[in-house]
Amino acid sequence: MDITLSQTFIAVDDHDKAIAFYRDVLGLEVRNDVGFEGMRWVTVGAPSQPDVNIVLEPPLADPNASQSDKQTMAELMAKGLLRGVIFATDDCDATFERISAAGGEVLQEPVDQPYGVRDCAFRDPSGNMLRFTQSLGK
């Protein structure tokens, strides 16, 4: 049995800002942009991984959600408490320089971790933490 990742979701509060960041800064391609029942989903992904999609979705992608639940999700997002994703890169330092030069909000500069990677971290325009890791090999 073979199980692979197909989609992952990141909550965003402004799709246009998210597209500008994920497409223009990170270099991901926009694969889909869908509106439905007053909500919007945008799918992005790396050209080198056509079968893996990141869906940029509203903070609470449920048209039947209560106003208090929507407010709770907005507050969690504003605090940066919703998780993002970890990207792999072959050059952590170059990735860091490119994203920081484009105005990315730096959370952590590149550092060698004791578990065998060099990584850095940023926040996307919605406050999600994104990590970029480079394997140090063994």
Coordinates of N, CA and C in Angstrom, one line a residue:
M1 N 0.8 -1.2 0.0 CA 0.0 0.0 0.0 C 0.9 1.2 0.0
D2 N 0.6 2.2 -0.9 CA 1.4 3.4 -1.0 C 0.5 4.6 -0.7
I3 N 0.9 5.4 0.3 CA 0.1 6.6 0.7 C 1.0 7.8 0.4
T4 N 0.5 8.8 -0.3 CA 1.2 10.0 -0.6 C 0.4 11.2 -0.2
L5 N 1.0 12.3 0.0 CA 0.3 13.5 0.2 C -0.3 14.1 -1.1
S6 N -1.5 14.5 -1.0 CA -2.2 15.1 -2.2 C -2.4 16.6 -1.9
Q7 N -3.0 16.9 -0.8 CA -3.4 18.3 -0.5 C -3.1 18.6 1.0
T8 N -2.8 19.8 1.2 CA -2.7 20.3 2.6 C -3.4 21.7 2.5
F9 N -3.8 22.2 3.7 CA -4.6 23.4 3.7 C -3.9 24.5 4.6
I10 N -3.9 25.7 4.2 CA -3.4 26.8 5.0 C -4.5 27.9 5.0
A11 N -4.9 28.3 6.2 CA -5.9 29.4 6.3 C -5.3 30.7 6.0
V12 N -6.0 31.5 5.2 CA -5.5 32.8 4.8 C -6.7 33.8 5.0
D13 N -6.4 35.0 5.4 CA -7.5 36.0 5.5 C -7.6 37.0 4.3
D14 N -6.6 36.9 3.4 CA -6.6 37.8 2.2 C -6.0 37.0 1.1
H15 N -6.8 36.5 0.2 CA -6.3 35.6 -0.9 C -5.4 36.4 -1.8
D16 N -5.7 37.6 -2.1 CA -4.8 38.4 -3.0 C -3.4 38.5 -2.5
K17 N -3.3 38.9 -1.2 CA -2.0 39.0 -0.5 C -1.3 37.6 -0.5
A18 N -2.1 36.6 -0.2 CA -1.5 35.2 -0.2 C -1.0 34.8 -1.5
I19 N -1.7 35.1 -2.6 CA -1.3 34.7 -3.9 C 0.0 35.5 -4.2
A20 N 0.1 36.8 -3.9 CA 1.3 37.5 -4.1 C 2.5 36.9 -3.4
F21 N 2.3 36.4 -2.2 CA 3.4 35.8 -1.4 C 3.7 34.4 -2.0
Y22 N 2.8 33.5 -2.1 CA 3.1 32.2 -2.4 C 3.5 32.0 -3.9
R23 N 3.0 32.9 -4.8 CA 3.4 32.8 -6.2 C 4.6 33.7 -6.4
D24 N 4.6 34.9 -6.1 CA 5.6 35.9 -6.5 C 6.9 35.8 -5.6
V25 N 6.7 35.5 -4.3 CA 7.9 35.4 -3.4 C 8.4 33.9 -3.4
L26 N 7.5 32.9 -3.1 CA 8.0 31.6 -3.0 C 8.2 30.9 -4.4
G27 N 7.5 31.4 -5.4 CA 7.7 30.8 -6.7 C 6.7 29.6 -7.0
L28 N 5.7 29.5 -6.2 CA 4.7 28.4 -6.5 C 3.8 28.9 -7.6
E29 N 3.2 27.9 -8.3 CA 2.3 28.2 -9.3 C 0.8 28.2 -8.8
V30 N 0.0 29.1 -9.3 CA -1.4 29.0 -9.0 C -2.1 28.0 -9.9
R31 N -2.7 27.1 -9.3 CA -3.3 26.0 -10.1 C -4.9 26.1 -10.2
N32 N -5.5 26.8 -9.2 CA -6.9 26.9 -9.2 C -7.3 28.1 -8.4
D33 N -8.4 28.7 -8.7 CA -8.9 29.9 -8.0 C -10.4 29.8 -8.1
V34 N -11.1 29.3 -7.0 CA -12.5 29.0 -7.0 C -13.2 29.8 -6.0
G35 N -14.4 30.3 -6.4 CA -15.3 31.0 -5.5 C -16.5 30.1 -5.3
F36 N -17.0 30.0 -4.1 CA -18.2 29.2 -3.8 C -18.9 29.7 -2.5
E37 N -20.2 30.0 -2.7 CA -21.0 30.4 -1.5 C -20.3 31.5 -0.7
G38 N -19.8 32.5 -1.4 CA -19.2 33.7 -0.8 C -17.8 33.4 -0.2
M39 N -17.2 32.2 -0.5 CA -15.8 31.9 0.0 C -15.0 31.7 -1.2
R40 N -13.7 31.7 -1.0 CA -12.7 31.5 -2.1 C -11.6 30.5 -1.6
W41 N -11.2 29.7 -2.5 CA -10.1 28.8 -2.3 C -9.1 29.0 -3.5
V42 N -7.9 29.0 -3.2 CA -6.8 29.1 -4.2 C -5.9 28.0 -4.0
T43 N -5.6 27.2 -5.0 CA -4.7 26.1 -4.9 C -3.3 26.5 -5.6
V44 N -2.2 26.3 -4.8 CA -0.9 26.6 -5.3 C 0.0 25.3 -5.1
G45 N 1.1 25.3 -5.8 CA 2.0 24.2 -5.7 C 3.3 24.4 -6.4
A46 N 4.3 23.6 -6.1 CA 5.6 23.7 -6.7 C 5.5 23.0 -8.1
P47 N 6.1 23.7 -9.1 CA 6.1 23.0 -10.4 C 6.7 21.6 -10.4
S48 N 7.6 21.4 -9.5 CA 8.3 20.1 -9.5 C 7.5 19.1 -8.7
Q49 N 6.4 19.4 -8.2 CA 5.5 18.5 -7.5 C 4.0 18.7 -7.9
P50 N 3.8 18.2 -9.2 CA 2.4 18.5 -9.7 C 1.3 17.8 -9.0
D51 N 1.6 16.7 -8.2 CA 0.6 16.0 -7.5 C 0.4 16.5 -6.1
V52 N 1.1 17.5 -5.6 CA 0.9 18.0 -4.3 C 0.4 19.4 -4.3
N53 N -0.7 19.7 -3.7 CA -1.4 21.0 -3.7 C -1.5 21.6 -2.3
I54 N -1.3 22.9 -2.3 CA -1.6 23.6 -1.0 C -2.8 24.5 -1.3
V55 N -3.8 24.2 -0.5 CA -5.1 25.0 -0.7 C -5.1 26.1 0.3
L56 N -5.2 27.3 -0.2 CA -5.3 28.5 0.6 C -6.7 28.8 0.8
E57 N -7.2 28.5 2.0 CA -8.6 28.5 2.3 C -9.0 29.6 3.3
P58 N -10.3 30.0 3.4 CA -10.7 30.9 4.4 C -10.4 30.3 5.8
P59 N -10.2 31.2 6.8 CA -9.9 30.7 8.2 C -10.9 29.6 8.7
L60 N -12.2 29.7 8.3 CA -13.2 28.7 8.7 C -14.0 28.4 7.4
A61 N -13.6 27.4 6.7 CA -14.2 27.1 5.4 C -15.4 26.3 5.6
D62 N -16.4 26.9 6.2 CA -17.7 26.2 6.5 C -18.8 27.3 6.4
P63 N -19.6 27.3 5.3 CA -20.6 28.3 5.2 C -21.6 28.3 6.3
N64 N -21.7 27.2 7.0 CA -22.7 27.1 8.1 C -22.1 27.4 9.5
A65 N -20.9 27.8 9.5 CA -20.2 28.1 10.8 C -20.9 29.3 11.5
S66 N -20.9 29.3 12.8 CA -21.5 30.4 13.5 C -20.6 31.6 13.5
Q67 N -21.2 32.7 13.8 CA -20.4 34.0 13.8 C -19.3 33.9 14.9
S68 N -19.7 33.3 16.0 CA -18.7 33.2 17.1 C -17.5 32.2 16.7
D69 N -17.8 31.2 16.0 CA -16.7 30.3 15.5 C -15.8 31.0 14.5
K70 N -16.4 31.8 13.6 CA -15.7 32.6 12.7 C -14.8 33.6 13.4
Q71 N -15.3 34.2 14.5 CA -14.6 35.2 15.2 C -13.4 34.5 16.0
T72 N -13.6 33.3 16.5 CA -12.6 32.6 17.2 C -11.4 32.2 16.2
M73 N -11.8 31.8 15.0 CA -10.7 31.5 14.1 C -10.0 32.7 13.6
A74 N -10.7 33.8 13.5 CA -10.0 35.1 13.1 C -9.0 35.5 14.2
E75 N -9.4 35.3 15.5 CA -8.5 35.7 16.6 C -7.3 34.8 16.6
L76 N -7.5 33.5 16.4 CA -6.4 32.5 16.4 C -5.4 32.9 15.3
M77 N -5.9 33.2 14.1 CA -5.1 33.6 13.0 C -4.3 34.8 13.3
A78 N -5.0 35.8 13.9 CA -4.3 37.1 14.2 C -3.2 36.9 15.2
K79 N -3.3 35.9 16.0 CA -2.2 35.6 17.0 C -1.1 34.7 16.4
G80 N -1.3 34.2 15.1 CA -0.3 33.4 14.5 C -0.3 31.9 15.0
L81 N -1.5 31.5 15.5 CA -1.6 30.2 16.2 C -2.0 29.1 15.3
L82 N -2.4 29.4 14.0 CA -2.7 28.3 13.1 C -1.4 27.9 12.4
R83 N -1.2 26.6 12.2 CA 0.0 26.1 11.6 C 0.1 26.2 10.1
G84 N 1.3 26.3 9.6 CA 1.5 26.4 8.2 C 2.1 25.1 7.7
V85 N 3.1 25.2 6.9 CA 3.7 24.0 6.3 C 5.3 24.1 6.4
I86 N 5.9 23.0 6.2 CA 7.4 23.0 6.2 C 7.8 22.6 4.7
F87 N 8.5 23.5 4.1 CA 9.0 23.3 2.8 C 10.5 22.8 2.8
A88 N 10.8 21.9 1.9 CA 12.2 21.5 1.7 C 12.9 22.4 0.7
T89 N 14.1 22.7 0.9 CA 14.9 23.5 -0.1 C 16.3 22.9 -0.2
D90 N 17.0 23.1 -1.3 CA 18.3 22.6 -1.4 C 19.3 23.7 -1.0
D91 N 18.9 24.9 -0.7 CA 19.8 25.9 -0.3 C 19.0 26.9 0.7
C92 N 19.1 26.6 2.0 CA 18.3 27.3 3.0 C 18.8 28.8 3.0
D93 N 20.0 29.1 2.9 CA 20.5 30.4 3.0 C 20.0 31.3 1.8
A94 N 20.1 30.7 0.6 CA 19.6 31.4 -0.6 C 18.1 31.6 -0.5
T95 N 17.3 30.6 0.0 CA 15.9 30.8 0.2 C 15.6 31.9 1.2
F96 N 16.4 31.9 2.3 CA 16.2 32.9 3.3 C 16.4 34.3 2.7
E97 N 17.5 34.5 1.9 CA 17.8 35.8 1.3 C 16.7 36.2 0.4
R98 N 16.2 35.3 -0.5 CA 15.2 35.7 -1.4 C 13.9 36.1 -0.7
I99 N 13.5 35.4 0.3 CA 12.2 35.7 0.9 C 12.4 37.0 1.8
S100 N 13.5 37.1 2.5 CA 13.6 38.3 3.3 C 13.8 39.5 2.4
A101 N 14.5 39.4 1.3 CA 14.6 40.6 0.4 C 13.3 41.0 -0.2
A102 N 12.3 40.1 -0.3 CA 11.0 40.4 -0.8 C 10.1 40.9 0.3
G103 N 10.6 41.1 1.5 CA 9.9 41.6 2.6 C 9.2 40.6 3.5
G104 N 9.6 39.3 3.4 CA 9.0 38.3 4.3 C 9.3 38.6 5.7
E105 N 8.3 38.3 6.6 CA 8.5 38.6 8.0 C 9.3 37.4 8.6
V106 N 10.5 37.7 9.0 CA 11.5 36.7 9.5 C 11.1 36.3 10.9
L107 N 11.0 35.0 11.1 CA 10.8 34.5 12.5 C 12.2 33.9 13.0
Q108 N 12.9 33.3 12.1 CA 14.2 32.7 12.4 C 15.1 32.7 11.2
E109 N 16.3 33.2 11.5 CA 17.3 33.2 10.4 C 17.9 31.8 10.3
P110 N 18.6 31.4 9.2 CA 19.1 30.1 9.0 C 20.0 29.6 10.2
V111 N 19.7 28.4 10.6 CA 20.5 27.8 11.7 C 20.6 26.3 11.5
D112 N 21.7 25.7 11.9 CA 21.8 24.3 11.9 C 21.2 23.7 13.1
Q113 N 20.2 22.8 12.9 CA 19.5 22.1 14.0 C 20.2 20.8 14.4
P114 N 20.1 20.4 15.6 CA 20.7 19.2 16.1 C 20.1 17.9 15.4
Y115 N 19.0 18.0 14.8 CA 18.3 16.9 14.2 C 18.6 16.8 12.7
G116 N 19.7 17.4 12.2 CA 20.2 17.2 10.8 C 19.7 18.1 9.7
V117 N 19.1 19.2 10.1 CA 18.7 20.1 9.0 C 19.2 21.5 9.3
R118 N 19.3 22.3 8.3 CA 19.5 23.8 8.4 C 18.1 24.4 8.1
D119 N 17.6 25.2 8.9 CA 16.3 25.8 8.6 C 16.1 27.2 9.0
C120 N 15.1 27.8 8.4 CA 14.7 29.2 8.7 C 13.2 29.3 8.8
A121 N 12.6 30.4 9.3 CA 11.2 30.4 9.3 C 10.7 31.9 9.1
F122 N 9.5 31.9 8.5 CA 8.9 33.2 8.2 C 7.4 33.1 8.5
R123 N 6.7 34.3 8.5 CA 5.3 34.3 8.6 C 4.8 34.7 7.2
D124 N 3.7 34.1 6.8 CA 3.1 34.5 5.5 C 2.2 35.8 5.9
P125 N 1.6 36.4 4.9 CA 0.8 37.6 5.1 C -0.4 37.4 6.1
S126 N -0.8 36.2 6.3 CA -1.9 35.9 7.2 C -1.4 35.5 8.6
G127 N -0.1 35.4 8.8 CA 0.5 35.1 10.1 C 0.9 33.7 10.3
N128 N 0.7 32.8 9.3 CA 1.1 31.4 9.4 C 2.6 31.2 9.4
M129 N 3.1 30.3 10.2 CA 4.5 30.1 10.2 C 4.9 29.1 9.1
L130 N 5.9 29.4 8.3 CA 6.4 28.6 7.3 C 7.8 28.4 7.5
R131 N 8.2 27.1 7.6 CA 9.6 26.7 7.8 C 10.2 26.2 6.4
F132 N 11.5 26.5 6.2 CA 12.2 26.1 5.0 C 13.4 25.3 5.5
T133 N 13.5 24.0 5.2 CA 14.5 23.1 5.7 C 15.4 22.6 4.6
Q134 N 16.7 22.5 4.9 CA 17.7 21.9 4.0 C 18.3 20.7 4.8
S135 N 18.3 19.5 4.2 CA 18.9 18.4 4.8 C 20.5 18.6 4.8
L136 N 21.1 18.3 6.0 CA 22.5 18.5 6.1 C 23.2 17.2 5.7
G137 N 22.5 16.1 5.5 CA 23.1 14.9 5.1 C 23.8 14.2 6.2
K138 N 24.2 13.0 6.0 CA 25.0 12.3 7.0 C 26.2 11.6 6.5

